[in-house]
Short mmCIF file of N, CA and C in Angstrom, two decimals:
data_model
loop_
_atom_site.label_atom_id
_atom_site.label_comp_id
_atom_site.label_asym_id
_atom_site.label_seq_id
_atom_site.Cartn_x
_atom_site.Cartn_y
_atom_site.Cartn_z
N ILE M 1 53.03 -45.71 47.41
CA ILE M 1 51.63 -46.24 47.20
C ILE M 1 51.65 -47.30 46.31
N ILE M 2 51.05 -48.37 46.65
CA ILE M 2 50.90 -49.52 45.85
C ILE M 2 49.53 -49.45 45.01
N LEU M 3 49.70 -49.71 43.61
CA LEU M 3 48.39 -49.78 42.99
C LEU M 3 48.10 -51.18 42.78
N GLY M 4 47.13 -51.71 43.47
CA GLY M 4 46.67 -53.03 43.40
C GLY M 4 45.88 -53.09 42.04
N ASP M 5 45.85 -54.35 41.47
CA ASP M 5 45.11 -54.54 40.28
C ASP M 5 44.70 -56.10 40.30
N HIS M 6 43.51 -56.47 40.50
CA HIS M 6 43.10 -57.83 40.83
C HIS M 6 43.37 -58.64 39.37
N HIS M 7 43.54 -57.91 38.34
CA HIS M 7 43.96 -58.84 37.21
C HIS M 7 45.43 -59.13 37.33
N PHE M 8 46.30 -58.16 37.58
CA PHE M 8 47.81 -58.36 37.49
C PHE M 8 48.16 -59.05 38.86
N TRP M 9 47.65 -58.79 39.96
CA TRP M 9 48.14 -59.36 41.26
C TRP M 9 47.59 -60.79 41.62
N GLY M 10 46.88 -61.53 40.62
CA GLY M 10 46.46 -62.87 40.79
C GLY M 10 45.06 -63.00 41.31
N GLY M 11 44.27 -62.10 41.18
CA GLY M 11 42.75 -62.24 41.65
C GLY M 11 42.48 -61.53 42.85
N LEU M 12 41.13 -61.70 43.46
CA LEU M 12 40.73 -61.09 44.52
C LEU M 12 41.42 -61.49 45.73
N ARG M 13 41.69 -62.80 46.03
CA ARG M 13 42.15 -63.22 47.25
C ARG M 13 43.61 -62.77 47.33
N ALA M 14 44.36 -62.70 46.25
CA ALA M 14 45.82 -62.42 46.32
C ALA M 14 45.75 -60.76 46.60
N SER M 15 44.79 -60.02 46.04
CA SER M 15 44.80 -58.60 46.18
C SER M 15 44.51 -58.32 47.69
N VAL M 16 43.60 -59.09 48.26
CA VAL M 16 43.41 -59.03 49.72
C VAL M 16 44.64 -59.20 50.43
N GLU M 17 45.39 -60.10 50.15
CA GLU M 17 46.70 -60.47 50.81
C GLU M 17 47.64 -59.28 50.44
N LEU M 18 47.74 -58.72 49.29
CA LEU M 18 48.51 -57.50 49.15
C LEU M 18 48.10 -56.48 50.12
N ALA M 19 46.77 -56.30 50.20
CA ALA M 19 46.38 -55.27 51.26
C ALA M 19 46.94 -55.48 52.64
N ARG M 20 46.85 -56.70 53.09
CA ARG M 20 47.47 -57.08 54.30
C ARG M 20 48.94 -56.76 54.50
N ILE M 21 49.53 -57.08 53.51
CA ILE M 21 51.00 -56.75 53.44
C ILE M 21 51.16 -55.28 53.58
N CYS M 22 50.53 -54.47 52.77
CA CYS M 22 50.55 -53.18 52.83
C CYS M 22 50.22 -52.49 54.18
N ARG M 23 49.15 -52.95 54.85
CA ARG M 23 48.82 -52.68 56.14
C ARG M 23 50.02 -52.97 57.08
N THR M 24 50.51 -54.19 57.19
CA THR M 24 51.65 -54.47 58.01
C THR M 24 52.73 -53.59 57.83
N TRP M 25 53.21 -53.19 56.72
CA TRP M 25 54.26 -52.42 56.53
C TRP M 25 53.93 -50.91 56.46
N GLY M 26 52.71 -50.40 56.54
CA GLY M 26 52.48 -49.06 56.49
C GLY M 26 52.56 -48.41 55.16
N ILE M 27 52.19 -49.21 54.06
CA ILE M 27 52.41 -48.62 52.79
C ILE M 27 51.03 -48.26 52.37
N GLY M 28 50.90 -47.24 51.71
CA GLY M 28 49.57 -46.74 51.13
C GLY M 28 49.04 -47.70 50.14
N LEU M 29 47.89 -47.77 49.89
CA LEU M 29 47.18 -48.59 48.87
C LEU M 29 46.09 -47.97 48.09
N SER M 30 46.16 -48.21 46.75
CA SER M 30 44.79 -47.92 46.00
C SER M 30 44.75 -48.96 45.05
N MET M 31 43.88 -48.65 44.04
CA MET M 31 43.75 -49.77 43.07
C MET M 31 43.76 -49.11 41.69
N HIS M 32 44.54 -49.79 40.76
CA HIS M 32 44.71 -49.34 39.38
C HIS M 32 43.65 -50.24 38.48
N SER M 33 43.28 -49.49 37.40
CA SER M 33 42.41 -50.19 36.50
C SER M 33 42.79 -49.89 35.11
N ASN M 34 42.19 -50.50 34.24
CA ASN M 34 42.42 -50.11 32.80
C ASN M 34 41.05 -50.09 32.06
N SER M 35 41.12 -50.32 30.89
CA SER M 35 39.84 -50.25 30.18
C SER M 35 38.93 -51.42 30.37
N HIS M 36 38.34 -51.57 31.58
CA HIS M 36 37.73 -52.85 32.00
C HIS M 36 36.36 -52.55 31.52
N LEU M 37 35.62 -53.78 31.64
CA LEU M 37 34.03 -53.88 31.56
C LEU M 37 33.37 -53.95 32.74
N GLY M 38 32.00 -53.93 32.97
CA GLY M 38 31.36 -53.84 34.23
C GLY M 38 31.60 -55.07 35.10
N ILE M 39 31.88 -56.25 34.54
CA ILE M 39 32.18 -57.39 35.38
C ILE M 39 33.27 -57.30 36.18
N SER M 40 34.44 -56.57 35.55
CA SER M 40 35.68 -56.45 36.18
C SER M 40 35.58 -55.23 37.26
N LEU M 41 34.79 -54.14 36.86
CA LEU M 41 34.48 -53.09 37.74
C LEU M 41 33.82 -53.46 38.92
N ALA M 42 32.88 -54.48 38.75
CA ALA M 42 32.03 -55.14 39.90
C ALA M 42 33.01 -55.76 40.86
N ALA M 43 34.01 -56.51 40.30
CA ALA M 43 34.99 -57.19 41.06
C ALA M 43 35.80 -56.25 41.89
N MET M 44 36.28 -55.34 41.25
CA MET M 44 36.95 -54.19 41.80
C MET M 44 36.30 -53.54 43.00
N THR M 45 35.04 -53.33 42.73
CA THR M 45 34.20 -52.56 43.81
C THR M 45 34.03 -53.30 44.94
N HIS M 46 33.75 -54.66 44.78
CA HIS M 46 33.61 -55.58 45.92
C HIS M 46 34.98 -55.68 46.69
N LEU M 47 36.17 -55.75 45.79
CA LEU M 47 37.41 -55.70 46.54
C LEU M 47 37.61 -54.49 47.28
N ALA M 48 37.39 -53.41 46.78
CA ALA M 48 37.55 -52.11 47.44
C ALA M 48 36.81 -52.03 48.88
N ALA M 49 35.59 -52.57 48.74
CA ALA M 49 34.60 -52.60 50.01
C ALA M 49 35.23 -53.56 51.12
N ALA M 50 35.90 -54.63 50.51
CA ALA M 50 36.34 -55.59 51.47
C ALA M 50 37.89 -55.21 52.11
N VAL M 51 38.53 -54.17 51.69
CA VAL M 51 39.79 -53.80 51.92
C VAL M 51 39.83 -52.56 53.00
N PRO M 52 39.94 -52.81 54.25
CA PRO M 52 39.78 -51.69 55.13
C PRO M 52 41.03 -50.58 55.07
N ASN M 53 41.99 -50.84 54.43
CA ASN M 53 43.31 -49.94 54.37
C ASN M 53 43.42 -49.41 53.06
N LEU M 54 42.37 -49.35 52.23
CA LEU M 54 42.43 -48.63 50.91
C LEU M 54 42.48 -47.06 51.26
N THR M 55 43.63 -46.59 51.21
CA THR M 55 43.83 -45.18 51.68
C THR M 55 43.82 -44.24 50.56
N TYR M 56 43.68 -44.58 49.35
CA TYR M 56 43.61 -43.53 48.19
C TYR M 56 42.53 -44.01 47.37
N ALA M 57 41.87 -43.05 46.77
CA ALA M 57 40.85 -43.41 45.80
C ALA M 57 41.21 -44.48 44.63
N CYS M 58 40.25 -45.18 44.24
CA CYS M 58 40.59 -46.18 43.10
C CYS M 58 40.52 -45.34 41.84
N ASP M 59 41.32 -45.96 40.85
CA ASP M 59 41.42 -45.33 39.55
C ASP M 59 40.66 -46.32 38.62
N THR M 60 39.78 -45.63 37.71
CA THR M 60 39.04 -46.42 36.70
C THR M 60 38.94 -45.66 35.40
N HIS M 61 39.03 -46.29 34.25
CA HIS M 61 38.78 -45.77 32.96
C HIS M 61 37.42 -46.15 32.61
N TYR M 62 36.54 -46.75 33.28
CA TYR M 62 35.35 -47.28 33.05
C TYR M 62 34.38 -46.28 32.43
N PRO M 63 34.23 -45.01 32.92
CA PRO M 63 33.24 -44.15 32.32
C PRO M 63 33.61 -43.88 30.79
N TRP M 64 34.65 -44.11 30.30
CA TRP M 64 35.04 -43.98 28.82
C TRP M 64 34.74 -45.10 28.03
N GLN M 65 34.19 -46.15 28.41
CA GLN M 65 33.86 -47.41 27.72
C GLN M 65 32.45 -47.15 27.18
N TRP M 66 32.11 -47.43 25.93
CA TRP M 66 30.84 -47.21 25.23
C TRP M 66 30.11 -48.60 25.18
N GLU M 67 30.93 -49.81 25.37
CA GLU M 67 30.21 -51.13 25.16
C GLU M 67 30.19 -51.80 26.46
N GLU M 68 29.30 -52.75 26.66
CA GLU M 68 29.17 -53.30 28.02
C GLU M 68 28.65 -54.82 27.82
N VAL M 69 29.06 -55.71 28.73
CA VAL M 69 28.71 -57.03 28.82
C VAL M 69 27.93 -57.61 29.98
N ILE M 70 27.36 -56.61 30.59
CA ILE M 70 26.47 -56.94 31.70
C ILE M 70 25.09 -56.56 31.40
N VAL M 71 24.22 -57.31 31.85
CA VAL M 71 22.65 -57.06 31.69
C VAL M 71 22.16 -55.71 32.33
N GLY M 72 21.55 -54.95 31.59
CA GLY M 72 21.11 -53.70 32.16
C GLY M 72 21.99 -52.35 31.86
N GLY M 73 23.19 -52.66 31.19
CA GLY M 73 24.03 -51.64 30.58
C GLY M 73 25.04 -51.23 31.85
N LYS M 74 25.69 -50.10 31.60
CA LYS M 74 26.70 -49.79 32.41
C LYS M 74 26.47 -49.46 33.97
N LEU M 75 27.27 -49.69 34.68
CA LEU M 75 27.29 -49.52 36.22
C LEU M 75 27.21 -48.05 36.34
N GLN M 76 26.42 -47.37 37.17
CA GLN M 76 26.37 -45.87 37.26
C GLN M 76 27.03 -45.37 38.49
N PHE M 77 27.86 -44.44 38.24
CA PHE M 77 28.50 -43.50 39.29
C PHE M 77 27.60 -42.50 39.76
N GLU M 78 27.44 -42.33 41.07
CA GLU M 78 26.74 -41.21 41.70
C GLU M 78 27.55 -40.48 42.53
N ASP M 79 27.68 -39.13 42.37
CA ASP M 79 28.65 -38.16 43.22
C ASP M 79 30.02 -38.73 43.28
N GLY M 80 30.53 -39.28 42.04
CA GLY M 80 31.95 -39.90 42.13
C GLY M 80 32.06 -41.17 42.86
N ALA M 81 31.06 -41.84 43.05
CA ALA M 81 31.18 -43.25 43.85
C ALA M 81 30.40 -44.20 43.06
N LEU M 82 30.74 -45.35 43.47
CA LEU M 82 29.90 -46.61 42.86
C LEU M 82 29.60 -47.48 44.01
N ALA M 83 28.26 -47.70 44.06
CA ALA M 83 27.70 -48.64 45.08
C ALA M 83 28.14 -49.97 44.73
N VAL M 84 28.33 -50.85 45.82
CA VAL M 84 28.67 -52.31 45.69
C VAL M 84 27.54 -53.04 45.02
N PRO M 85 27.63 -53.49 43.87
CA PRO M 85 26.46 -54.41 43.30
C PRO M 85 26.03 -55.38 44.33
N ALA M 86 24.74 -55.48 44.49
CA ALA M 86 24.14 -56.23 45.54
C ALA M 86 23.54 -57.74 45.21
N GLY M 87 23.51 -58.09 44.04
CA GLY M 87 22.95 -59.32 43.54
C GLY M 87 24.16 -60.40 43.95
N PRO M 88 23.65 -61.66 43.69
CA PRO M 88 24.63 -62.65 43.95
C PRO M 88 25.82 -62.77 43.27
N GLY M 89 27.00 -63.32 43.84
CA GLY M 89 28.30 -63.27 43.25
C GLY M 89 28.86 -61.85 43.26
N LEU M 90 29.14 -61.45 41.91
CA LEU M 90 29.80 -60.08 42.03
C LEU M 90 28.65 -59.19 41.76
N GLY M 91 27.37 -59.64 41.78
CA GLY M 91 26.05 -58.58 41.60
C GLY M 91 25.83 -58.13 40.37
N VAL M 92 26.38 -58.63 39.37
CA VAL M 92 26.06 -58.38 37.89
C VAL M 92 25.77 -59.73 37.13
N GLU M 93 24.97 -59.55 36.07
CA GLU M 93 24.67 -60.83 35.12
C GLU M 93 25.26 -60.29 33.86
N LEU M 94 25.89 -61.54 33.36
CA LEU M 94 26.55 -61.30 32.02
C LEU M 94 25.42 -61.42 30.89
N ASP M 95 25.60 -60.50 29.85
CA ASP M 95 24.80 -60.56 28.79
C ASP M 95 25.66 -61.29 27.75
N HIS M 96 25.20 -62.68 27.64
CA HIS M 96 26.05 -63.69 26.84
C HIS M 96 26.21 -63.28 25.37
N ALA M 97 25.02 -62.70 24.83
CA ALA M 97 24.96 -62.40 23.40
C ALA M 97 25.99 -61.18 23.20
N GLU M 98 25.92 -60.21 24.15
CA GLU M 98 26.98 -59.04 23.80
C GLU M 98 28.30 -59.55 24.10
N LEU M 99 28.65 -60.46 25.13
CA LEU M 99 30.03 -61.02 25.30
C LEU M 99 30.60 -61.71 24.07
N GLU M 100 29.65 -62.47 23.47
CA GLU M 100 29.81 -63.12 22.17
C GLU M 100 30.24 -62.35 20.99
N ARG M 101 29.38 -61.19 20.95
CA ARG M 101 29.58 -60.17 19.74
C ARG M 101 30.87 -59.41 20.09
N MET M 102 31.19 -59.18 21.31
CA MET M 102 32.53 -58.47 21.55
C MET M 102 33.73 -59.42 21.34
N HIS M 103 33.52 -60.73 21.76
CA HIS M 103 34.50 -61.63 21.60
C HIS M 103 34.85 -61.83 20.04
N GLN M 104 33.82 -61.75 19.20
CA GLN M 104 34.06 -61.95 17.72
C GLN M 104 34.73 -60.72 17.32
N GLN M 105 34.40 -59.48 17.86
CA GLN M 105 35.09 -58.27 17.50
C GLN M 105 36.64 -58.41 17.90
N TYR M 106 36.84 -58.86 18.95
CA TYR M 106 38.32 -59.12 19.53
C TYR M 106 38.98 -60.05 18.39
N LEU M 107 38.39 -61.07 18.06
CA LEU M 107 39.06 -62.19 17.13
C LEU M 107 39.38 -61.37 15.86
N ALA M 108 38.39 -60.67 15.29
CA ALA M 108 38.54 -59.94 13.94
C ALA M 108 39.50 -58.90 14.13
N SER M 109 39.87 -58.33 15.23
CA SER M 109 40.88 -57.24 15.27
C SER M 109 42.35 -57.63 14.97
N GLY M 110 42.58 -59.02 15.23
CA GLY M 110 43.89 -59.55 14.96
C GLY M 110 44.84 -59.20 16.16
N LEU M 111 44.40 -58.55 17.19
CA LEU M 111 45.23 -58.23 18.32
C LEU M 111 45.09 -59.34 19.33
N GLN M 112 46.28 -60.05 19.59
CA GLN M 112 46.28 -61.23 20.30
C GLN M 112 47.24 -60.92 21.51
N PHE M 113 47.97 -60.06 21.51
CA PHE M 113 48.87 -59.75 22.71
C PHE M 113 49.08 -58.39 23.01
N ARG M 114 49.10 -57.95 24.28
CA ARG M 114 49.25 -56.50 24.71
C ARG M 114 50.70 -56.19 24.80
N ASP M 115 51.08 -55.24 24.17
CA ASP M 115 52.51 -54.87 24.01
C ASP M 115 52.69 -53.43 24.49
N ASP M 116 52.76 -53.13 25.74
CA ASP M 116 52.91 -51.87 26.38
C ASP M 116 54.28 -51.06 25.91
N GLN M 117 55.11 -51.91 25.86
CA GLN M 117 56.54 -51.39 25.55
C GLN M 117 56.54 -50.95 24.16
N ALA M 118 56.04 -51.52 23.02
CA ALA M 118 55.95 -51.01 21.73
C ALA M 118 55.11 -49.69 21.74
N GLU M 119 53.91 -49.56 22.44
CA GLU M 119 53.30 -48.44 22.53
C GLU M 119 54.04 -47.23 23.13
N MET M 120 54.81 -47.51 24.29
CA MET M 120 55.61 -46.56 24.89
C MET M 120 56.79 -45.89 23.89
N GLN M 121 57.27 -46.92 23.10
CA GLN M 121 58.46 -46.67 22.32
C GLN M 121 57.94 -45.68 21.18
N LYS M 122 56.65 -45.79 20.84
CA LYS M 122 56.22 -44.69 19.77
C LYS M 122 56.60 -43.18 20.32
N ILE M 123 56.46 -43.01 21.50
CA ILE M 123 56.56 -41.89 22.15
C ILE M 123 58.03 -41.51 22.66
N GLU M 124 58.53 -42.62 23.16
CA GLU M 124 60.06 -42.43 23.64
C GLU M 124 60.78 -43.85 23.29
N PRO M 125 61.53 -43.59 22.14
CA PRO M 125 62.05 -44.79 21.49
C PRO M 125 62.86 -45.67 22.33
N GLY M 126 63.50 -45.20 23.31
CA GLY M 126 64.33 -45.87 24.13
C GLY M 126 63.81 -46.64 25.41
N TRP M 127 62.53 -46.45 25.52
CA TRP M 127 61.85 -46.79 26.74
C TRP M 127 61.75 -48.52 26.81
N GLN M 128 62.09 -48.94 28.06
CA GLN M 128 62.05 -50.49 28.24
C GLN M 128 61.23 -50.77 29.45
N ALA M 129 60.40 -51.76 29.32
CA ALA M 129 59.64 -52.14 30.59
C ALA M 129 60.64 -52.80 31.70
N ARG M 130 60.40 -52.47 32.79
CA ARG M 130 61.29 -53.04 33.83
C ARG M 130 60.37 -53.28 35.09
N LEU M 131 60.71 -54.33 35.92
CA LEU M 131 59.98 -54.53 37.07
C LEU M 131 60.58 -53.61 38.02
N PRO M 132 59.53 -53.18 39.07
CA PRO M 132 59.98 -52.28 40.14
C PRO M 132 61.16 -52.87 41.05
N ARG M 133 61.89 -51.96 41.53
CA ARG M 133 62.99 -52.36 42.46
C ARG M 133 62.45 -51.94 43.92
N TRP M 134 62.36 -52.85 44.78
CA TRP M 134 61.86 -52.48 46.09
C TRP M 134 63.03 -52.33 46.81
#
């Protein structure tokens, strides 16, 4: 099973191409997410709706987020599903004031780079990140 991620795989079009490759080779497809905000989840939802061979449920950590950068607050799940946002573009509108507030919070945190290997080595000291072997 391939876990597509529109951030990691190069965007929406590249993720659609990944889905085509999976369909061609008969490989199962799902979508991975991380601690994203509503604009990212809106993009993921549109992508999921556009991919006919999404054979496994999408993963999201979105319900655990308490901050949001879209007007109207968090997108709402109903019965474990999320409706595709229906407005123009991705169907959501950015709250620019909240986006700026969160940007300043990010700058103040001092965290500029994601280091998954360092985090994993706190649990397993010898762990090393490797690319998958196909």
